[in-house]
Tab-separated table of C-alpha atoms and ligand atoms in Angstrom:
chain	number	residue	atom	x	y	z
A	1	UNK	CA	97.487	120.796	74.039
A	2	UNK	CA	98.658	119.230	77.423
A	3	UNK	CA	99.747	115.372	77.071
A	4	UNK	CA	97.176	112.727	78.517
A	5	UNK	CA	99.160	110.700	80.882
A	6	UNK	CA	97.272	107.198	82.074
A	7	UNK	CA	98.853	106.570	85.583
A	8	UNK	CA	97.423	102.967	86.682
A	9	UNK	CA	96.388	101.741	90.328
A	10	UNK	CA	95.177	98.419	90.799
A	11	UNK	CA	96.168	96.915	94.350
A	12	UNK	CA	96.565	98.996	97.993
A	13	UNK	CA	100.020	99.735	98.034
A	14	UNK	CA	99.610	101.316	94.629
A	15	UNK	CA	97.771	104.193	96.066
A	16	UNK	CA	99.929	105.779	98.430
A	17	UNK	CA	102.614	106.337	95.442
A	18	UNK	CA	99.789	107.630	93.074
A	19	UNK	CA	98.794	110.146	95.661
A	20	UNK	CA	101.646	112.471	95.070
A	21	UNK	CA	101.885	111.958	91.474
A	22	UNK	CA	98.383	113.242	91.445
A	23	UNK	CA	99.159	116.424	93.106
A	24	UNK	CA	102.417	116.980	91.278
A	25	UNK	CA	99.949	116.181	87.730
A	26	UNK	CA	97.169	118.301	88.692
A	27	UNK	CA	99.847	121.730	88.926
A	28	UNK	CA	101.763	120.925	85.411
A	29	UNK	CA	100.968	123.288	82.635
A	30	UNK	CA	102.199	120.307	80.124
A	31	UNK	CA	100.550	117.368	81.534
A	32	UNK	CA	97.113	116.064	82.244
A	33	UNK	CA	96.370	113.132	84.057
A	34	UNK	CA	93.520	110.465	83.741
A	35	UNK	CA	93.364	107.863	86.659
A	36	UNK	CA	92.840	104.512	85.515
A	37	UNK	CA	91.776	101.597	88.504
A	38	UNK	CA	91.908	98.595	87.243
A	39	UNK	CA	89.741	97.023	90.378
A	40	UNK	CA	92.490	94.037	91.161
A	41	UNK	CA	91.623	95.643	94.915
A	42	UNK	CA	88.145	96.107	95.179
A	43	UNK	CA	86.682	95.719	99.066
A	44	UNK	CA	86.199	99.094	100.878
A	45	UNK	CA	89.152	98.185	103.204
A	46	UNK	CA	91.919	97.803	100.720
A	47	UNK	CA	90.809	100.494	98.395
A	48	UNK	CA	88.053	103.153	99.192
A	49	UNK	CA	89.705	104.559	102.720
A	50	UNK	CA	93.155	105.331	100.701
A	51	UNK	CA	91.527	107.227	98.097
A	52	UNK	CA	89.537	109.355	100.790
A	53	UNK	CA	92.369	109.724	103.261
A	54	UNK	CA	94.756	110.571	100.659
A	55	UNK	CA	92.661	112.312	98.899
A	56	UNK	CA	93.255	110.929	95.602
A	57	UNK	CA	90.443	111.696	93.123
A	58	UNK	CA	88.194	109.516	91.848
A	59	UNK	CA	89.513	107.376	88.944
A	60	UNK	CA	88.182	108.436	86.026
A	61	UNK	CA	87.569	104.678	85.023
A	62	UNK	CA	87.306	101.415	86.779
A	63	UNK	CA	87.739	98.478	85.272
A	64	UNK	CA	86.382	96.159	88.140
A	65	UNK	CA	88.505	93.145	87.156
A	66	UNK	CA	88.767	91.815	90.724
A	67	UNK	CA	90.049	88.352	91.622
A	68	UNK	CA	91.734	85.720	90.588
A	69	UNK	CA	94.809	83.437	89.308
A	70	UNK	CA	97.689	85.487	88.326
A	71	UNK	CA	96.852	84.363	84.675
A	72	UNK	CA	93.193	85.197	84.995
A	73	UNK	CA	93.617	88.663	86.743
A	74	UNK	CA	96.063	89.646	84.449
A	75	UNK	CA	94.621	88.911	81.446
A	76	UNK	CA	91.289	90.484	82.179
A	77	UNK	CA	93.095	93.494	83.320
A	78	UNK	CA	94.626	93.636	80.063
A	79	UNK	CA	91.576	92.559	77.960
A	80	UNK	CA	89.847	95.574	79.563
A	81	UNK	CA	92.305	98.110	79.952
A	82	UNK	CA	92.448	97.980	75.640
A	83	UNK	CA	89.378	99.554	74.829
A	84	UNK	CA	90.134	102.781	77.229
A	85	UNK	CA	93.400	102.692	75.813
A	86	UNK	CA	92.252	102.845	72.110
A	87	UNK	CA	88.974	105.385	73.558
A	88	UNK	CA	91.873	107.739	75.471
A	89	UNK	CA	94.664	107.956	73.092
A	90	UNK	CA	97.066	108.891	75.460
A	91	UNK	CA	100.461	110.184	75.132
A	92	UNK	CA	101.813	107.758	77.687
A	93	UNK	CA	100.873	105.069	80.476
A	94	UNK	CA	102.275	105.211	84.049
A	95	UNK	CA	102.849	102.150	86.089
A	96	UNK	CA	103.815	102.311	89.751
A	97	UNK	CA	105.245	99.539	91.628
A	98	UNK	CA	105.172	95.915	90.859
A	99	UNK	CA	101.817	94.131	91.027
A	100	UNK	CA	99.768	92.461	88.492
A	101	UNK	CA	97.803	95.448	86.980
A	102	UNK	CA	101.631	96.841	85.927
A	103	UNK	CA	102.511	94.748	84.396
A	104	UNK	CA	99.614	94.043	82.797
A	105	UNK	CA	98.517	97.900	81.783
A	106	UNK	CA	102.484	98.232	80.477
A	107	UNK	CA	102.270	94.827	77.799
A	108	UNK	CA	98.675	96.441	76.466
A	109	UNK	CA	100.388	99.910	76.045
A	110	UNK	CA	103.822	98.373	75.029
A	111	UNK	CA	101.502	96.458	71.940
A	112	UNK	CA	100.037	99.544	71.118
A	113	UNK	CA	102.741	101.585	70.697
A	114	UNK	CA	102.536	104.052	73.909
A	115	UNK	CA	105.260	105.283	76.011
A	116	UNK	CA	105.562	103.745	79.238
A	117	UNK	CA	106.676	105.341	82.476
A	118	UNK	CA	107.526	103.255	85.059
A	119	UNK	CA	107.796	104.430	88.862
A	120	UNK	CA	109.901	102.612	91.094
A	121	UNK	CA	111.971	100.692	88.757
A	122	UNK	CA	114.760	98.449	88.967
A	123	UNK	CA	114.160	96.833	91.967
A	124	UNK	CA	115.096	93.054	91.782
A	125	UNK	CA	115.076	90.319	94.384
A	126	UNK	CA	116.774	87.936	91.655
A	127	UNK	CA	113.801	85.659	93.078
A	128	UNK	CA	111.968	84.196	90.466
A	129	UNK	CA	109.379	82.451	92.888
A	130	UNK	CA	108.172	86.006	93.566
A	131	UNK	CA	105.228	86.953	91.317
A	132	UNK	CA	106.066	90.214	91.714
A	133	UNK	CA	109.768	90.079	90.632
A	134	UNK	CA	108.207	88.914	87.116
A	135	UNK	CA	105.975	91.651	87.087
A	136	UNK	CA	109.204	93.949	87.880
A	137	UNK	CA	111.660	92.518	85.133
A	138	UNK	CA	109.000	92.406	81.790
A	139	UNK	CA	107.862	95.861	83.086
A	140	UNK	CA	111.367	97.609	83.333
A	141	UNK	CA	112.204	96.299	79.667
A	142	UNK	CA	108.944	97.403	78.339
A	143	UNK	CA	109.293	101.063	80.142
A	144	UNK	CA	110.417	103.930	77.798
A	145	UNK	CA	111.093	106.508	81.334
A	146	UNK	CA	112.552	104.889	84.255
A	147	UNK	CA	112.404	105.941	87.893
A	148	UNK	CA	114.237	104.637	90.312
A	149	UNK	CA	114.200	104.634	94.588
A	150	UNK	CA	118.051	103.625	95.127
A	151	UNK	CA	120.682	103.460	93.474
A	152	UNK	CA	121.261	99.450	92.973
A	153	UNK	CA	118.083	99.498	90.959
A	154	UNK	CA	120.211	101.891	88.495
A	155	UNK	CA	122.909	99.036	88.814
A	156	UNK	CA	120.287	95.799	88.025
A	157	UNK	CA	118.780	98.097	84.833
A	158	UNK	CA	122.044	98.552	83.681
A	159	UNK	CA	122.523	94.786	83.919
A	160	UNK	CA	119.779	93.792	82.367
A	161	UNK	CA	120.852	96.319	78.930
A	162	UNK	CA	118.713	99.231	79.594
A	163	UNK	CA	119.757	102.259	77.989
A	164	UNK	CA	121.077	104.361	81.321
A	165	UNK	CA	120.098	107.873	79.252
A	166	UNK	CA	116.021	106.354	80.001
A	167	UNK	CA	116.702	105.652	83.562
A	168	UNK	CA	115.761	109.160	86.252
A	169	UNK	CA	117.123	108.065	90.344
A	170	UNK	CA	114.687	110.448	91.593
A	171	UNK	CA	113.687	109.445	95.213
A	172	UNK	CA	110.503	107.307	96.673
A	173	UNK	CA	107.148	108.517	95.855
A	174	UNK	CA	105.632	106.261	98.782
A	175	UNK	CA	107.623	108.192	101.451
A	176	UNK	CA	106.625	111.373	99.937
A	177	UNK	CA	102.949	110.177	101.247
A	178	UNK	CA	104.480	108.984	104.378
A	179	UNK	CA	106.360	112.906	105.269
A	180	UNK	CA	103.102	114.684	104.155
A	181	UNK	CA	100.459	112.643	106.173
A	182	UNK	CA	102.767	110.723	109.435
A	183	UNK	CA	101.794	113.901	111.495
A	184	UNK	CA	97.763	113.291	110.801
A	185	UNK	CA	98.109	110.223	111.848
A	186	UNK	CA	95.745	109.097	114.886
A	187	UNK	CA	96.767	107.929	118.695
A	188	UNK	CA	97.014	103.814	118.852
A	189	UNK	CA	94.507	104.217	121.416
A	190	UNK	CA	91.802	105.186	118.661
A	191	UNK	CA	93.068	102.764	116.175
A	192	UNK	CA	92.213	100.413	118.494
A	193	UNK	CA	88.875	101.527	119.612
A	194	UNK	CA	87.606	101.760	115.635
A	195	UNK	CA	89.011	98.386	115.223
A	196	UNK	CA	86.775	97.036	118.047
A	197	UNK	CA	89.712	96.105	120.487
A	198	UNK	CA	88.760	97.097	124.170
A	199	UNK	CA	92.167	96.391	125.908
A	200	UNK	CA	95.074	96.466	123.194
A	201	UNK	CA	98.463	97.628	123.814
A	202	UNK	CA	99.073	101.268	123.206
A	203	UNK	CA	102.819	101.394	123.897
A	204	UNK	CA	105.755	98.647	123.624
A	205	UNK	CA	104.312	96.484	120.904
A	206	UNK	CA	105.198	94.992	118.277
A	207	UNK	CA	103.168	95.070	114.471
A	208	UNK	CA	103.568	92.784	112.468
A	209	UNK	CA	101.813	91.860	108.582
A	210	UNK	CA	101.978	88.530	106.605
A	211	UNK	CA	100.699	88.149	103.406
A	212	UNK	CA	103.581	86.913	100.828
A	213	UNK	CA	102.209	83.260	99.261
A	214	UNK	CA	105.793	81.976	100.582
A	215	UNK	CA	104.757	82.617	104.062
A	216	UNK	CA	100.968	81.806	103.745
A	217	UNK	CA	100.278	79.566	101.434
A	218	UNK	CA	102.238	76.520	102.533
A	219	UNK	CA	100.500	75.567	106.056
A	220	UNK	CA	104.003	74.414	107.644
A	221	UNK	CA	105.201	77.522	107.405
A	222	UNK	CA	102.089	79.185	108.294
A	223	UNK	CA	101.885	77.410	111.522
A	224	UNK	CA	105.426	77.555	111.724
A	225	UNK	CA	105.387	81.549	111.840
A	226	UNK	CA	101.938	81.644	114.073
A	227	UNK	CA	103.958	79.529	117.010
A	228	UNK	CA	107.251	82.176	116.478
A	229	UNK	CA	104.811	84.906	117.143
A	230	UNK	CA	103.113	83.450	119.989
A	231	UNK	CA	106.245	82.992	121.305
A	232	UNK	CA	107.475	86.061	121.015
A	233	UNK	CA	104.674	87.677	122.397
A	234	UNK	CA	105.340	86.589	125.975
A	235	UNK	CA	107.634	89.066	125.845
A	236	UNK	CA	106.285	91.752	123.575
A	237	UNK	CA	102.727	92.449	122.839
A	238	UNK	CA	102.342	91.947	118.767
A	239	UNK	CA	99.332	94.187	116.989
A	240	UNK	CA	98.437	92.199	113.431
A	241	UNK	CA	96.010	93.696	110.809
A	242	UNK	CA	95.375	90.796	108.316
A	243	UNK	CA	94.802	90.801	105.182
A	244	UNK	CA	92.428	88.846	103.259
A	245	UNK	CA	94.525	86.725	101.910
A	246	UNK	CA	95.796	85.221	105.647
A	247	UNK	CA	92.449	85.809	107.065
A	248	UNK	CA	91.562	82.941	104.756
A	249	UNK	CA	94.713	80.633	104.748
A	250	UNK	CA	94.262	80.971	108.902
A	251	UNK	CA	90.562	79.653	108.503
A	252	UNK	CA	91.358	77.074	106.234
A	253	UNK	CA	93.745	75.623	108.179
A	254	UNK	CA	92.200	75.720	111.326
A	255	UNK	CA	95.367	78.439	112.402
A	256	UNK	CA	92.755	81.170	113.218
A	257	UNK	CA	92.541	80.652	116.990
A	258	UNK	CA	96.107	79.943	117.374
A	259	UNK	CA	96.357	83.391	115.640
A	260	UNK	CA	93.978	84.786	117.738
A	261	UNK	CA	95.953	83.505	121.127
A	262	UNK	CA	98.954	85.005	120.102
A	263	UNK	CA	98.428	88.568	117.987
A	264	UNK	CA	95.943	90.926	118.533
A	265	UNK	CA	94.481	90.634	115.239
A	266	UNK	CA	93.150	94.159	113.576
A	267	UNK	CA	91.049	94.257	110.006
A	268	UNK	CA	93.094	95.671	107.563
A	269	UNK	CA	94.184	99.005	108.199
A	270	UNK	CA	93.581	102.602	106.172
A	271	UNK	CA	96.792	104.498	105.422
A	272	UNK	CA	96.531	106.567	109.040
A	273	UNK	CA	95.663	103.649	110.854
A	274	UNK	CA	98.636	101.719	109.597
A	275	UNK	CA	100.923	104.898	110.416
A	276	UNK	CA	100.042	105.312	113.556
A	277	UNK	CA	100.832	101.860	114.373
A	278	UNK	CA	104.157	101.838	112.843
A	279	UNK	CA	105.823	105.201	114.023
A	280	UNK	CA	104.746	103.946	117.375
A	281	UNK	CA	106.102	100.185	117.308
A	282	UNK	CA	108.980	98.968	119.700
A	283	UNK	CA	109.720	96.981	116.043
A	284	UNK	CA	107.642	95.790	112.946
A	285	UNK	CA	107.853	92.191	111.265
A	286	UNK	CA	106.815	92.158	108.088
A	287	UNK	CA	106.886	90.583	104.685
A	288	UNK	CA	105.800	93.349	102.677
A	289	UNK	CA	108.004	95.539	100.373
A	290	UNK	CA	106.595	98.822	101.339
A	291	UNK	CA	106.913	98.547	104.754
A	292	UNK	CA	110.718	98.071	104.558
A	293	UNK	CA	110.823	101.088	103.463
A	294	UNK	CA	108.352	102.615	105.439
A	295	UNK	CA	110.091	101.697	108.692
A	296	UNK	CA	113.661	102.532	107.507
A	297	UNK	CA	112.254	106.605	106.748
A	298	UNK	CA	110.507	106.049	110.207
A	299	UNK	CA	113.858	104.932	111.924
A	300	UNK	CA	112.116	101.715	113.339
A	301	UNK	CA	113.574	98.450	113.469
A	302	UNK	CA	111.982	95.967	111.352
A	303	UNK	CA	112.782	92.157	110.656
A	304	UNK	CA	111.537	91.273	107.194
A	305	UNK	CA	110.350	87.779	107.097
A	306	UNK	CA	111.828	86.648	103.846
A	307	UNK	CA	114.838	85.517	102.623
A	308	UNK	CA	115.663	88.353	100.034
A	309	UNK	CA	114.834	91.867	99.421
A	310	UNK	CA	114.471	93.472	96.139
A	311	UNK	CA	115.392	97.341	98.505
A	312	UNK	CA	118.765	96.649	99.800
A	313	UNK	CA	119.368	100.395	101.102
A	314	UNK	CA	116.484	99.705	103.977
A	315	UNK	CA	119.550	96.450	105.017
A	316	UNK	CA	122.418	98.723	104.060
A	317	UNK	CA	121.292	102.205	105.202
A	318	UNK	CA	118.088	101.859	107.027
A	319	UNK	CA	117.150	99.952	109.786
A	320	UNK	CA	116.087	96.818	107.942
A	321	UNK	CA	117.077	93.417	108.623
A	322	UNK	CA	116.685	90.066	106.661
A	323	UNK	CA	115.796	86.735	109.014
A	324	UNK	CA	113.779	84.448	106.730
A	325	UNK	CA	110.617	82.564	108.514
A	326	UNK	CA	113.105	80.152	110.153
A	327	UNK	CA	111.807	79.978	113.992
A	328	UNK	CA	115.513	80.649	115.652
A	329	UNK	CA	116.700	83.612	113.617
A	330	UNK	CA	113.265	85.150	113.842
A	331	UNK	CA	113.556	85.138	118.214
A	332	UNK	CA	116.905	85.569	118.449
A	333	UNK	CA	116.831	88.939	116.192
A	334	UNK	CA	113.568	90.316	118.008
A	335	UNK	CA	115.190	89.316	121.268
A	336	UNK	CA	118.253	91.130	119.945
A	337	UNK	CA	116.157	94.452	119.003
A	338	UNK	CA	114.643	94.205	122.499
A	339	UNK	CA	117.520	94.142	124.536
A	340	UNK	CA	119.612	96.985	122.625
A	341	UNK	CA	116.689	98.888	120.625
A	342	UNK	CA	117.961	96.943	117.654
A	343	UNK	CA	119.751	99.492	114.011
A	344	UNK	CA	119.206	102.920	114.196
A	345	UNK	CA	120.018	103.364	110.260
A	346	UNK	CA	119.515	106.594	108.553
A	347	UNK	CA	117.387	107.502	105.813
A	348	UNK	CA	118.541	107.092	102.185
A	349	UNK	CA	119.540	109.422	99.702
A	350	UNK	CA	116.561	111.536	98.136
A	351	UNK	CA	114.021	110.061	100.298
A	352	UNK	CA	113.137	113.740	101.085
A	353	UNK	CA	109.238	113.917	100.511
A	354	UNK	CA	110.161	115.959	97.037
A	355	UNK	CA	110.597	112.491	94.263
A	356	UNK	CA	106.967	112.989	92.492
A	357	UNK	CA	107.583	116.657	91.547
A	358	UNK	CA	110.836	115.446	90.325
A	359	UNK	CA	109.186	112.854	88.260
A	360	UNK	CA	106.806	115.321	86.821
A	361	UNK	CA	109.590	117.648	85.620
A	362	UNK	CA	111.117	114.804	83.920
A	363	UNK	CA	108.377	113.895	81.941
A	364	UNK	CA	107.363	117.374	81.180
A	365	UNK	CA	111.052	117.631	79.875
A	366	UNK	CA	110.815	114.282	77.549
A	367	UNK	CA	107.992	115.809	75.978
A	368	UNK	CA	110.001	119.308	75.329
A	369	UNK	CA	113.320	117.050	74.010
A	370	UNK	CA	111.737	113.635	72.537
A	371	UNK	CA	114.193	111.357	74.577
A	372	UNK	CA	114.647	108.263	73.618
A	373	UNK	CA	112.305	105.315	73.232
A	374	UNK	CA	112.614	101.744	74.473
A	375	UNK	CA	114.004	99.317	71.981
A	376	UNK	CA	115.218	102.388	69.489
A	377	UNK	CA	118.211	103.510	70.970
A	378	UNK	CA	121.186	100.797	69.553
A	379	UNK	CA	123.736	99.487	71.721
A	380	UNK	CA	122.541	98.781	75.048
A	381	UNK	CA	119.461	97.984	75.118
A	382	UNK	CA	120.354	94.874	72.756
A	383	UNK	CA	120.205	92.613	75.554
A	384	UNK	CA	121.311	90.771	78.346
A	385	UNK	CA	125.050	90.949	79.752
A	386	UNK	CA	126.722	92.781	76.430
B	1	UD1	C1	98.881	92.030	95.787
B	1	UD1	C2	100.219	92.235	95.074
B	1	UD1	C3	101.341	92.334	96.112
B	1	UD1	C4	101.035	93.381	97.148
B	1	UD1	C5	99.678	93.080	97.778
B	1	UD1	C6	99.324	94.104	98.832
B	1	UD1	C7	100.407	91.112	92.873
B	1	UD1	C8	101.075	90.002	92.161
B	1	UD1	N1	100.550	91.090	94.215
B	1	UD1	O1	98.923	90.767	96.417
B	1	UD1	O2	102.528	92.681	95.453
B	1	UD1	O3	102.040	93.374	98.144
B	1	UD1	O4	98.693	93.067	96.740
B	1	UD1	O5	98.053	93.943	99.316
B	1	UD1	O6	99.786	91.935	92.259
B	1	UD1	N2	91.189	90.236	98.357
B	1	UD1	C9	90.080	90.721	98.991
B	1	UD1	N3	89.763	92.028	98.808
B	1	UD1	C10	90.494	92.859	98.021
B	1	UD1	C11	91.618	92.325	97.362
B	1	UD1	C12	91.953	91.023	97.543
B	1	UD1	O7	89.388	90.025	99.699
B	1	UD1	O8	90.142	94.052	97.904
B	1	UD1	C13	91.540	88.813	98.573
B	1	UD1	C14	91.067	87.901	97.491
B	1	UD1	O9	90.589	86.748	98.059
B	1	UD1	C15	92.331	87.586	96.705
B	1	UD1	C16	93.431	87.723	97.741
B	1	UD1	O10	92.962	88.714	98.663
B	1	UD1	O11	92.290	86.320	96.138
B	1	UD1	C17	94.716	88.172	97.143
B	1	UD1	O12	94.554	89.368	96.354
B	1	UD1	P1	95.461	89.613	95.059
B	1	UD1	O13	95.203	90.940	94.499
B	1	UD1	O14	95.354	88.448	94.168
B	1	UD1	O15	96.939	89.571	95.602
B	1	UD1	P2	97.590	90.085	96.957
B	1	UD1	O16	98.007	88.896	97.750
B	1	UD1	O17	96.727	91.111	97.631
């Protein structure tokens, strides 16, 4: 009988590290997978194009959860998710990434008993501020099977008394997507056009996304970054796809048309759109995780507007740098990537389009040698700093 494997999705950049997983699942003579959404991203935009472009099949259930405050989404997620967990009986639950519906999906399955398998583990901002970093540490020590992206996320597990035997470094599943699909990606030109935009910039800009509540929610800093960027693009043309959640802190405060003056702002993007736009930028600015990485297996410079990353080999290897949403040390770095082409980097170890079939053979091989469990396996994983 092949072991039932839930893997979870639940927000957009979810989906582009299912996709391979999915292939990798549907060619294993051991496994089987069933493809939970749990609906925290619902509008066509941020869900339905990256399941058609990346051909991901249809989840096999939707829980339509939606909305809300972290408390609310999660605990519907959960209250839902419980019922197909009970109805499936699977042999294990696999979380990707770091957003509400992992964490949520692993605590249900962690409850119940169920292996967890966590993909891209062990990242850690040591930022408590960041929703996400939450999400990161209660799912790692929950997580039976541990893959990692780099190897300081083998490091922080390690720290935090996770039994090493559990933990696989096995590559990035997201630039597996990225290798297979950057060549189908379309020109900017007919980005542009299907955005709407008569006369956009199809060479020497910039891209930028903002969408991190420590950038958006607080309208100082909000207007704060708006004016950086319209300063900036007197000298660089800046392309910005928004997504929902700045569309609506730029309406309610009255930043939209200042927005408007200085970006040319895009819908959100599908996954092709989004490519084409960043293997052709001069340089990205961005406070998203996945783009970090994203630009780093690209080889384009990108200025991460935050004060901390949780994937230090896009700083150390790649072509990442850290400047915060403080007005000076944003201009003077984009002025600095302008006038010498800014880090060249090179791309990290095992980043090589190949980490989801490596992920399957691990877990086909757990099955075949009944590895350890989380919590069952004695010294180290008693706890913190022992
Ligand atoms: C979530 C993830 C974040 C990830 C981001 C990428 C968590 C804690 N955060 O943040 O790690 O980088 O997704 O997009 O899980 N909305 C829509 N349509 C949608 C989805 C959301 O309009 O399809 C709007 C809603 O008004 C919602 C807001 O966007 O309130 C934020 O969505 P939410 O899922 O709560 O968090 P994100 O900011 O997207």
């Amino acid at each position: 009988m092949l072991k039932r494997v839930i893997c979870v999705v639940g927000a957009r950049p979810n989906f582009m590290k299912i996709a391979p997983l999915m292939q990798c699942f549907e060619r294993s003579r051991v496994l089987e997978a069933y493809l939970l959404h749990t609906g925290q991203h619902y509008d066509a935009a941020m869900k339905t194009a990256f399941f058609e472009q990346l051909h991901i099949p249809e989840p096999d259930a939707d829980l339509g959860v939606g909305s809300g405050s972290h408390a609310v989404q999660t605990a519907e997620i959960m209250r839902r998710f419980e019922p197909v967990l009970d109805a499936q009986v699977p042999d294990a639950v696999l979380v990707v990434g770091d957003v509400n519906s992992t964490i949520a999906c692993a605590l249900v399955a962690a409850k119940k008993g169920v292996p967890i398998i966590h993909v891209e583990a062990g990242l850690r901002s040591f930022d408590r501020s960041m929703p996400e970093e939450i999400n990161r540490v209660v799912t790692d020590q929950l997580s039976d099977l541990l893959f990692t992206t780099e190897r300081q996320a083998m490091v922080n597990l390690e720290r935090e008394g996770i039994d090493p035997r559990r933990v696989h470094f096995v590559g990035n599943v997201m630039i597996d997507t990225l290798l297979e699909n950057r060549r189908r990606a379309p020109a900017v030109a007919d980005v542009l056009a299907s955005a709407g935009v008569d006369r956009g910039p199809t060479n020497g800009f910039g891209v930028v996304t903002l969408h991190r509540p420590s950038n958006v929610d607080d309208p100082q800093t909000l207007a704060s970054l708006i004016l950086t960027l319209a300063e900036l693009s007197t000298e660089l043309p800046l392309l910005l796809p928004l997504h929902p959640r700045t569309a609506a802190r730029l309406e309610s405060t009255k930043l939209m048309e200042r927005a408007q003056a200085a970006c040319v702002l895009l819908p959100p993007l599908d996954y092709l759109d989004m490519l084409a736009l960043l293997q052709n930028a001069v340089m990205v600015l961005t406070d998203s995780g996945g783009i970090q990485e994203e630009t780093t297996a690209l080889g384009v410079p990108c200025l991460t507007l935050r004060a901390n990353t949780e994937r230090p080999t896009t700083v150390e290897a790649g072509t990442n740098t850290l400047v915060g949403n403080d007005r000076p040390r944003i201009l003077a770095a984009a002025r600095d990537v302008l006038r010498t082409g800014g880090k060249t980097g090179r791309v990290p170890e095992l980043w090589d389009g190949r980490a989801a079939g490596r992920i399957v053979r691990v877990v086909e091989d757990w099955y075949r040698e009944e590895m350890p469990r989380a919590g069952t396996t004695g010294p180290g994983t008693t706890g913190l700093g022992d």
